[in-house]
XYZ file of C-alpha atoms in Angstrom:
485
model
C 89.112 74.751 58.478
C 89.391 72.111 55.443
C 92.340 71.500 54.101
C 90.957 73.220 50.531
C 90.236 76.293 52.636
C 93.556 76.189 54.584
C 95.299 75.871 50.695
C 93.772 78.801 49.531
C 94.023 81.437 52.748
C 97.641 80.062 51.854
C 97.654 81.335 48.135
C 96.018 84.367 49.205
C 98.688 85.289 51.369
C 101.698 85.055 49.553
C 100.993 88.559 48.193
C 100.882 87.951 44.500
C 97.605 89.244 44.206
C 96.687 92.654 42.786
C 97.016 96.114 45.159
C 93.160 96.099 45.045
C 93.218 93.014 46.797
C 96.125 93.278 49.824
C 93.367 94.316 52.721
C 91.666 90.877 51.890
C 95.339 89.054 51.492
C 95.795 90.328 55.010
C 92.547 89.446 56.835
C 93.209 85.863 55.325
C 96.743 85.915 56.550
C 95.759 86.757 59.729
C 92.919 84.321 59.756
C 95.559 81.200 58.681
C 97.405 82.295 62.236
C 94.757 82.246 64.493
C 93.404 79.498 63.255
C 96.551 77.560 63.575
C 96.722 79.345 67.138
C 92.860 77.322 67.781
C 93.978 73.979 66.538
C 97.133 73.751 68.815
C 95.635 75.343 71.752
C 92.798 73.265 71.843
C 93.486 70.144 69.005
C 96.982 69.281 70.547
C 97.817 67.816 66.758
C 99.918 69.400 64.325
C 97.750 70.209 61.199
C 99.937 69.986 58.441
C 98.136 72.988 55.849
C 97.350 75.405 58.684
C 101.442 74.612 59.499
C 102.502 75.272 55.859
C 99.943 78.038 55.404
C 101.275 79.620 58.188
C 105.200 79.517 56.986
C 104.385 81.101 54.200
C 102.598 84.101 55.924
C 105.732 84.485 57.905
C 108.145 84.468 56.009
C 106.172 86.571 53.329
C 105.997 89.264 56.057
C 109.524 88.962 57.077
C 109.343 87.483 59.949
C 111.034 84.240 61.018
C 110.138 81.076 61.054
C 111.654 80.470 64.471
C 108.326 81.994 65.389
C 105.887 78.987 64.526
C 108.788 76.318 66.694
C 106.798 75.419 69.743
C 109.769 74.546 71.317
C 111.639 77.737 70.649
C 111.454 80.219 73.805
C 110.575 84.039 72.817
C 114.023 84.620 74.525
C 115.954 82.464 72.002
C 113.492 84.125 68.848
C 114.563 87.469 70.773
C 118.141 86.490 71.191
C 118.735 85.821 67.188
C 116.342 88.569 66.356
C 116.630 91.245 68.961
C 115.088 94.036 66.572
C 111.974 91.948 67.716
C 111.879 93.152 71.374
C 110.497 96.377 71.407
C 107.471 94.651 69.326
C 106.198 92.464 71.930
C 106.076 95.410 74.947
C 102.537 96.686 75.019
C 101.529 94.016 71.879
C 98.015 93.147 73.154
C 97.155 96.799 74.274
C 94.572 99.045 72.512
C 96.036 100.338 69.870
C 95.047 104.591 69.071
C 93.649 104.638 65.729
C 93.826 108.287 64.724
C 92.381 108.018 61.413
C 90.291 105.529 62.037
C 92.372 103.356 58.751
C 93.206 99.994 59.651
C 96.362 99.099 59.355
C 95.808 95.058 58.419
C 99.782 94.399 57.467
C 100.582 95.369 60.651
C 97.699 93.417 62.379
C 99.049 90.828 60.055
C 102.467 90.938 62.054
C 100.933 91.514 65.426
C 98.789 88.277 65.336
C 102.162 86.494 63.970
C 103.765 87.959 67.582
C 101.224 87.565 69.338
C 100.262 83.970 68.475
C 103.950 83.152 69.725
C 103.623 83.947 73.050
C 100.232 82.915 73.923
C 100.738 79.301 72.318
C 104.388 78.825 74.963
C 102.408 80.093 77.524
C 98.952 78.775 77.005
C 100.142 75.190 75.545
C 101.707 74.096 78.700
C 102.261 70.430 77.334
C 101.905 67.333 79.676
C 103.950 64.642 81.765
C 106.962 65.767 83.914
C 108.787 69.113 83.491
C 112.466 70.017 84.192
C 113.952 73.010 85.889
C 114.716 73.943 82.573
C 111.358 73.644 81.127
C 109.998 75.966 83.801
C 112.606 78.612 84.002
C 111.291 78.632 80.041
C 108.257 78.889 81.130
C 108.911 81.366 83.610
C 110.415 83.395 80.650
C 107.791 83.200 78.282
C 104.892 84.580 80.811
C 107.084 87.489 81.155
C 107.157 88.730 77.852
C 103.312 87.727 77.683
C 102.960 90.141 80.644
C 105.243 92.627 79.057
C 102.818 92.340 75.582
C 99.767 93.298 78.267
C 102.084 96.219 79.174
C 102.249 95.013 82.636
C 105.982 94.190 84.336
C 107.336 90.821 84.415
C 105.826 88.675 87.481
C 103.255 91.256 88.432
C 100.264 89.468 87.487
C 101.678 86.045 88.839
C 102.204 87.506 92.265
C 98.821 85.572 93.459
C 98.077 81.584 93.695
C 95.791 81.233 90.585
C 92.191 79.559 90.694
C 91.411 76.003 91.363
C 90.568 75.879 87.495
C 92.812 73.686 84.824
C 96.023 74.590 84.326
C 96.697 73.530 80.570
C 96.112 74.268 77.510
C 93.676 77.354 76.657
C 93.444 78.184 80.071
C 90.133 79.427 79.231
C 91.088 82.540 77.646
C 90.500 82.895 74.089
C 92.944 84.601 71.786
C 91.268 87.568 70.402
C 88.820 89.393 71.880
C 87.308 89.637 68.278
C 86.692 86.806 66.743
C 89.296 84.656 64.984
C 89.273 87.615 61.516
C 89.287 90.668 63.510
C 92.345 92.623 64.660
C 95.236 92.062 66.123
C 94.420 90.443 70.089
C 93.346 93.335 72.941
C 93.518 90.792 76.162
C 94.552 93.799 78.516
C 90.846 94.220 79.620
C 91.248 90.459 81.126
C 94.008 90.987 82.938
C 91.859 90.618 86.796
C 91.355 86.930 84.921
C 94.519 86.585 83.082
C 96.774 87.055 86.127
C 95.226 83.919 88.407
C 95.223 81.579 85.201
C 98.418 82.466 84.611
C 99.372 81.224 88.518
C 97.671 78.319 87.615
C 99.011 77.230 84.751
C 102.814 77.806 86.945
C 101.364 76.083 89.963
C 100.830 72.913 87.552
C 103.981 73.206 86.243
C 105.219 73.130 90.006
C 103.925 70.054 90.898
C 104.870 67.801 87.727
C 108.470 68.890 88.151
C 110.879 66.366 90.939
C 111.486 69.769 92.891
C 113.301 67.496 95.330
C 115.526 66.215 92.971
C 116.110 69.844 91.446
C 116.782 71.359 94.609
C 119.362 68.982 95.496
C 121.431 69.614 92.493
C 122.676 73.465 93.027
C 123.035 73.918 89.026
C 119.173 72.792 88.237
C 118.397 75.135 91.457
C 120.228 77.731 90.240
C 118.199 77.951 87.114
C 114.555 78.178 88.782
C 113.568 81.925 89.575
C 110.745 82.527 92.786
C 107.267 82.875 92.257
C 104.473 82.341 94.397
C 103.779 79.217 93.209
C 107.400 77.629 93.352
C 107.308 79.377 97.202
C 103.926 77.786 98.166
C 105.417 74.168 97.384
C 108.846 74.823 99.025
C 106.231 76.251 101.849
C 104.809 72.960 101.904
C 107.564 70.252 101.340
C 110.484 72.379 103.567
C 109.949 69.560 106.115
C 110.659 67.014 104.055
C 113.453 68.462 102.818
C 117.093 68.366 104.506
C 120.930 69.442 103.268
C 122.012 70.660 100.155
C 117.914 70.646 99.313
C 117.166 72.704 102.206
C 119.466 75.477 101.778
C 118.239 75.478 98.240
C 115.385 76.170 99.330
C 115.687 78.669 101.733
C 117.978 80.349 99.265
C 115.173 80.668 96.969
C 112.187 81.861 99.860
C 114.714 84.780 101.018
C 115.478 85.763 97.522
C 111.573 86.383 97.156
C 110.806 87.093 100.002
C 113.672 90.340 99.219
C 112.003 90.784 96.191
C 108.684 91.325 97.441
C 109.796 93.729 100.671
C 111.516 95.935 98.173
C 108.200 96.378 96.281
C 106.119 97.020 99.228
C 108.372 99.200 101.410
C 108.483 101.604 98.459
C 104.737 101.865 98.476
C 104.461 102.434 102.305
C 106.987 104.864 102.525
C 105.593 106.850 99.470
C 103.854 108.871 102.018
C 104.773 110.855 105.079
C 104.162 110.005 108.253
C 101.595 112.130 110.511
C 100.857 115.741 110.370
C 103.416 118.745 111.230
C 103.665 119.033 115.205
C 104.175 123.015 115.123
C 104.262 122.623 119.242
C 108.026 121.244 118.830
C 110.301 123.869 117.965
C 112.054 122.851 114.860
C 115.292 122.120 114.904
C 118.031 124.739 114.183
C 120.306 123.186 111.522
C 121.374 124.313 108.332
C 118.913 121.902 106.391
C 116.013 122.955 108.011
C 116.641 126.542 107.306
C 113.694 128.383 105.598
C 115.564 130.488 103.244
C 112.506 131.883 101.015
C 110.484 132.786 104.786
C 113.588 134.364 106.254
C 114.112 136.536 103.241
C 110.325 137.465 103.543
C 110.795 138.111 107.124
C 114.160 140.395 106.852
C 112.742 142.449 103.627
C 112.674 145.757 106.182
C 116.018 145.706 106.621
C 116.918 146.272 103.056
C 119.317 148.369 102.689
C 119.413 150.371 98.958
C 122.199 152.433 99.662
C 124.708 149.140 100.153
C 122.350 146.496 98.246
C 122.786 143.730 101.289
C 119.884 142.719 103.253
C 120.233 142.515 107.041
C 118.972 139.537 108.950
C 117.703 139.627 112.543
C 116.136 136.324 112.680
C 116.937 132.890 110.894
C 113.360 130.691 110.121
C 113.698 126.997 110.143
C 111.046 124.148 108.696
C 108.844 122.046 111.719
C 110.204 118.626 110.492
C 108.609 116.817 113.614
C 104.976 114.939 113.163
C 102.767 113.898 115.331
C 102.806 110.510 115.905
C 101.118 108.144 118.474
C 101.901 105.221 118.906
C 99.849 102.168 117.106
C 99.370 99.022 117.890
C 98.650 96.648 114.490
C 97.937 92.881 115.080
C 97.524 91.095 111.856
C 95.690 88.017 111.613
C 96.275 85.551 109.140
C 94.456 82.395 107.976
C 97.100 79.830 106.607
C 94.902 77.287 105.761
C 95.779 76.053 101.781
C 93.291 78.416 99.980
C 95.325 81.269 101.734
C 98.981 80.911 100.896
C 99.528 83.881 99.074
C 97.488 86.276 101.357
C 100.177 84.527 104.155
C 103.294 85.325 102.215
C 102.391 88.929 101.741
C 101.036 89.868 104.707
C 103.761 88.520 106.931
C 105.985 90.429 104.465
C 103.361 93.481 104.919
C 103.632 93.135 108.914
C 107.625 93.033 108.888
C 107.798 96.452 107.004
C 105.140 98.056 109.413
C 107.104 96.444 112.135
C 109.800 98.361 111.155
C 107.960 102.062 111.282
C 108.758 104.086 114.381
C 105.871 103.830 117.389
C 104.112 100.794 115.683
C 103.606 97.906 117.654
C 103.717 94.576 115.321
C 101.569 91.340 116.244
C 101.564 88.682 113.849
C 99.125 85.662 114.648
C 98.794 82.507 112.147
C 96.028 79.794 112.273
C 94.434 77.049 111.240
C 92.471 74.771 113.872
C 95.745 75.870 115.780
C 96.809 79.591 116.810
C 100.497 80.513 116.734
C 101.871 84.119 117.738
C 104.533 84.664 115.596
C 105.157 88.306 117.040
C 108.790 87.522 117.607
C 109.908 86.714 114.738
C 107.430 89.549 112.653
C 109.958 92.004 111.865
C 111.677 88.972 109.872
C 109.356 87.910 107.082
C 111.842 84.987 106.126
C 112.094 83.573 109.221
C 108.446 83.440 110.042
C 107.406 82.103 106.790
C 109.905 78.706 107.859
C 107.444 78.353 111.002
C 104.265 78.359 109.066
C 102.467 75.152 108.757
C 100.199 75.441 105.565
C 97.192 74.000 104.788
C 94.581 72.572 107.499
C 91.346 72.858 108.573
C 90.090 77.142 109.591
C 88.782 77.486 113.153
C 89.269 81.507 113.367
C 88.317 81.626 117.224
C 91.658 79.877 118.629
C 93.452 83.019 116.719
C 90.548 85.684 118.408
C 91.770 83.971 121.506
C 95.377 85.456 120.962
C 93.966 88.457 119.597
C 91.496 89.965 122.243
C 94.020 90.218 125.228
C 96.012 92.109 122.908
C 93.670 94.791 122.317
C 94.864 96.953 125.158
C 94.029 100.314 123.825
C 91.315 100.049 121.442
C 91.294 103.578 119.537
C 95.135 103.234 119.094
C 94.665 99.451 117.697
C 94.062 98.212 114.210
C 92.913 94.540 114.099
C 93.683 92.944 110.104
C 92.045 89.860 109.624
C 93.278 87.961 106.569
C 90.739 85.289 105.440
C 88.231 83.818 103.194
C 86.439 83.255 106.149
C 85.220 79.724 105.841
C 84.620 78.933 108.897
C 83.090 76.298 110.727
C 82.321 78.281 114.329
C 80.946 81.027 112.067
C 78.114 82.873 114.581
C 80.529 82.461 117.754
C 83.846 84.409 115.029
C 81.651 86.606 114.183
C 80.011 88.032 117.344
C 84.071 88.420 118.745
C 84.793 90.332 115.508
C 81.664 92.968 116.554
C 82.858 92.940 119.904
C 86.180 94.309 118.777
C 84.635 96.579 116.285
C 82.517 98.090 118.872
C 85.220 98.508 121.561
C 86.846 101.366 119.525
C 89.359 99.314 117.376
C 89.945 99.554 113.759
C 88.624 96.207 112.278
C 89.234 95.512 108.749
C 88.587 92.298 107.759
C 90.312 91.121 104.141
C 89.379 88.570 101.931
C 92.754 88.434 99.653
C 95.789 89.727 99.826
C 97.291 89.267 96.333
C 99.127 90.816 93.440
C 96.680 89.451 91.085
C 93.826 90.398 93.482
C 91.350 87.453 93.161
C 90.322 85.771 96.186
C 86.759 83.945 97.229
C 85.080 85.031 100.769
C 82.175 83.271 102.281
C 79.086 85.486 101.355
C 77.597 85.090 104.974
C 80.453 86.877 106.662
C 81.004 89.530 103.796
C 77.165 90.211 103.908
C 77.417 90.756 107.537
C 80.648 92.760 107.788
C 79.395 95.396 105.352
C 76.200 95.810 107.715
C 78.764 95.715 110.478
C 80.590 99.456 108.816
C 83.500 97.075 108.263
C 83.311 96.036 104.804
C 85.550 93.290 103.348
C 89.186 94.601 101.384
C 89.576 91.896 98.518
C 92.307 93.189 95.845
C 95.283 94.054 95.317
C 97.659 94.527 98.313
C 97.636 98.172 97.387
C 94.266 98.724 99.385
C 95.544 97.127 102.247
C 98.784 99.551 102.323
C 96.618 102.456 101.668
C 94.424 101.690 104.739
C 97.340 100.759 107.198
C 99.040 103.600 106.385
C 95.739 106.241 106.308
C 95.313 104.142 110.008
C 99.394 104.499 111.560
C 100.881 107.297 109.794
């Protein structure tokens, strides 16, 4: 945009114009935002009309100017102006137009809102970054997640892609062109959330997170994410003392987080079907009051209104349940750090079920049983060793012997399957398969739900009857628990 141009959207903006001309003075307001939203996302340089064009917009509309500071937080705008909150929940969701009007002043608004959060989130800067500066960070992707009506950290749950993880972030700001209406990003979300872990890993690894951990107040300020836990994952060696704890501090705190989330969706349902061949048990609790009333109606007597009971019926509370054997397999190579954090978290709540046998198994070129420490997701994450080459036959080593009943055993084998003994892995996997056991190979086990698998093994285990899972962890608790329960 010339500066001529930017001068004029300005002018035509201020609302001094005529009624018949306010929808135009709006598309052009809106148009001076997201074109200042383009030049710093993608420019880096402050442009000085599209800056002053913009302040008057604001400010015309009533909003503040705190908005166009790139180094205010939407918690400090929020803070000073909390009648702003409820405006960013849901911001970037479809809209219902009844009428099928437009409503461009308050598109006008939106874009201002919007434009705020994706430029602190999006604009990730350069050089190092302080605790500070990601707990800010941290901050602002929450409200951008809130404005995509999803919660706060769901859709950074994940390790994002290998992709850049700065400005733009490859997402554009309006799924209609720069003078449409106000931004719809929620049908990007699948993409969002990854670029979004991204951007945070980035942010990760130009901060001193030694020198942050060792001072409790700067550790105090950072909050748990997958990426912040992948790097403590990988530096925890290196780190002793006060930096240590720190850390730990930090991995249990998630790691809580996470197991609170995730036992509530496996214990949604019940577990197995009525067993009607155990009597049920004769307490008060049990008692079927509606059936025993049914079941006493002939001894009704009109003359004294009171009904006699013979017989007291109780509920069948007990379920058939046989006992399981799950052995979980997990790849911790570095492509699959998030599918190991939640899947040793996944294994510690199923551990915890009654008749479910727990095996936990971690690889690389190595194999390491982990089965006695699997009903502790905390303390099994601090004996991981991430990153490495993938040779999945030292872990089908462990496995096999383990596979002592077949049709009571489910085999989960968490991987993007890059392997380099891929023929000799994949005949052992059949083998298994045929023997009776439940095999379900998984390609990601994420919150965000993106994950790559090798196209030779996910070609072969769908002609197998054992397709790959890749998603969100919610398909892997819904098979587990149609499996054990």
């Amino acid at each position: 945009m010339t500066h001529q141009n930017a001068e004029h959207s300005s002018r035509v903006g201020t609302g001094s114009e005529a009624g018949a001309d306010v929808p135009d003075a709006n598309d052009n307001r809106r148009q001076v935002l997201y074109w200042r939203l383009l030049a710093r996302l993608f420019d880096h340089e402050e442009q000085p009309a599209l800056e002053s064009a913009s302040l008057a917009v604001v400010e015309d509309i009533g909003l503040p100017s705190a908005l166009l500071d790139p180094g205010a937080s939407v918690d400090s705008v929020v803070q000073r102006h909390p009648e702003l909150a409820p405006e960013f929940d849901g911001l970037m969701t479809p809209a219902p137009d009844e009428d099928g009007d437009r409503d461009r002043a308050a598109e006008v608004r939106r874009a201002a809102l919007a434009s705020k959060v994706l430029l602190n989130v999006f604009a990730s800067g350069s050089g190092t970054v302080t605790a500070e500066q990601l707990a800010r960070w941290q901050s602002d992707a929450e409200w951008f997640e809130r404005a995509l009506g999803c919660r706060p950290g769901e859709l950074r749950g994940g390790r994002g892609s290998a992709g850049r993880a700065g400005a733009g972030g490859g997402v554009s700001p309006t799924g209609t062109g720069v003078g449409g209406p106000a931004p719809d990003l929620s049908r990007l979300i699948p993409a969002i959330g990854p670029e979004l872990g991204s951007i945070e890993a980035g942010l990760v690894k130009r901060m001193h997170l030694r020198e942050v951990l060792a001072d409790p107040a700067l550790a105090a300020r950072l909050t748990p994410s997958m990426s912040l836990i992948e790097q403590l994952l990988r530096d925890k060696d290196n780190l002793s003392g006060v930096a240590l704890a720190n850390a730990k501090a930090l991995i249990r705190r998630y790691v809580d987080e996470v197991t609170e989330v995730l036992r509530t969706q496996v214990e949604k349902s019940t577990v197995g079907e009525l067993d009607r061949s155990v009597p049920p048990k004769r307490v008060f609790r049990n008692l079927d009051i509606d059936r025993t009333i049914w079941k006493n109606l002939t001894n009704w007597s009109p003359e004294e209104e009171r009904l006699y009971v013979d017989r007291l019926y109780y509920r069948h509370t007990s379920r058939k349940t046989t006992p399981q054997r799950l052995i979980v397999v997990v790849d911790q190579s570095g492509s699959m750090v998030d599918s190991m954090v939640n899947c040793t978290i996944l294994a510690s709540i199923f551990a915890g079920l009654p008749k479910v046998d727990v095996h936990l198994i971690a690889y690389d070129t190595q194999a390491l049983d982990l089965t006695p420490w699997a009903h502790d997701p905390f303390e099994t994450l601090l004996r991981t060793k991430l990153g490495g080459g993938t040779d999945g036959t030292v872990a089908m080593a462990l496995a096999q012997p383990k596979i002592a009943e077949p049709r009571n055993t489910v085999v989960v084998w968490i991987s993007d399957f890059y392997e380099w003994r891929h023929q000799e892995l994949f005949d052992s996997m059949a083998a298994v398969h045929r023997s009776g056991a439940k095999f379900i190979p998984v390609g990601s086990v994420t919150s965000s739900g993106r994950g790559s698998v090798n196209p030779w093994f996910r070609e072969r285990f769908k002609d197998l009857g054992a397709p790959v899972i890749s998603g969100h962890i919610k398909k892997l608790v819904h098979e587990l628990k149609t499996f054990l329960t």
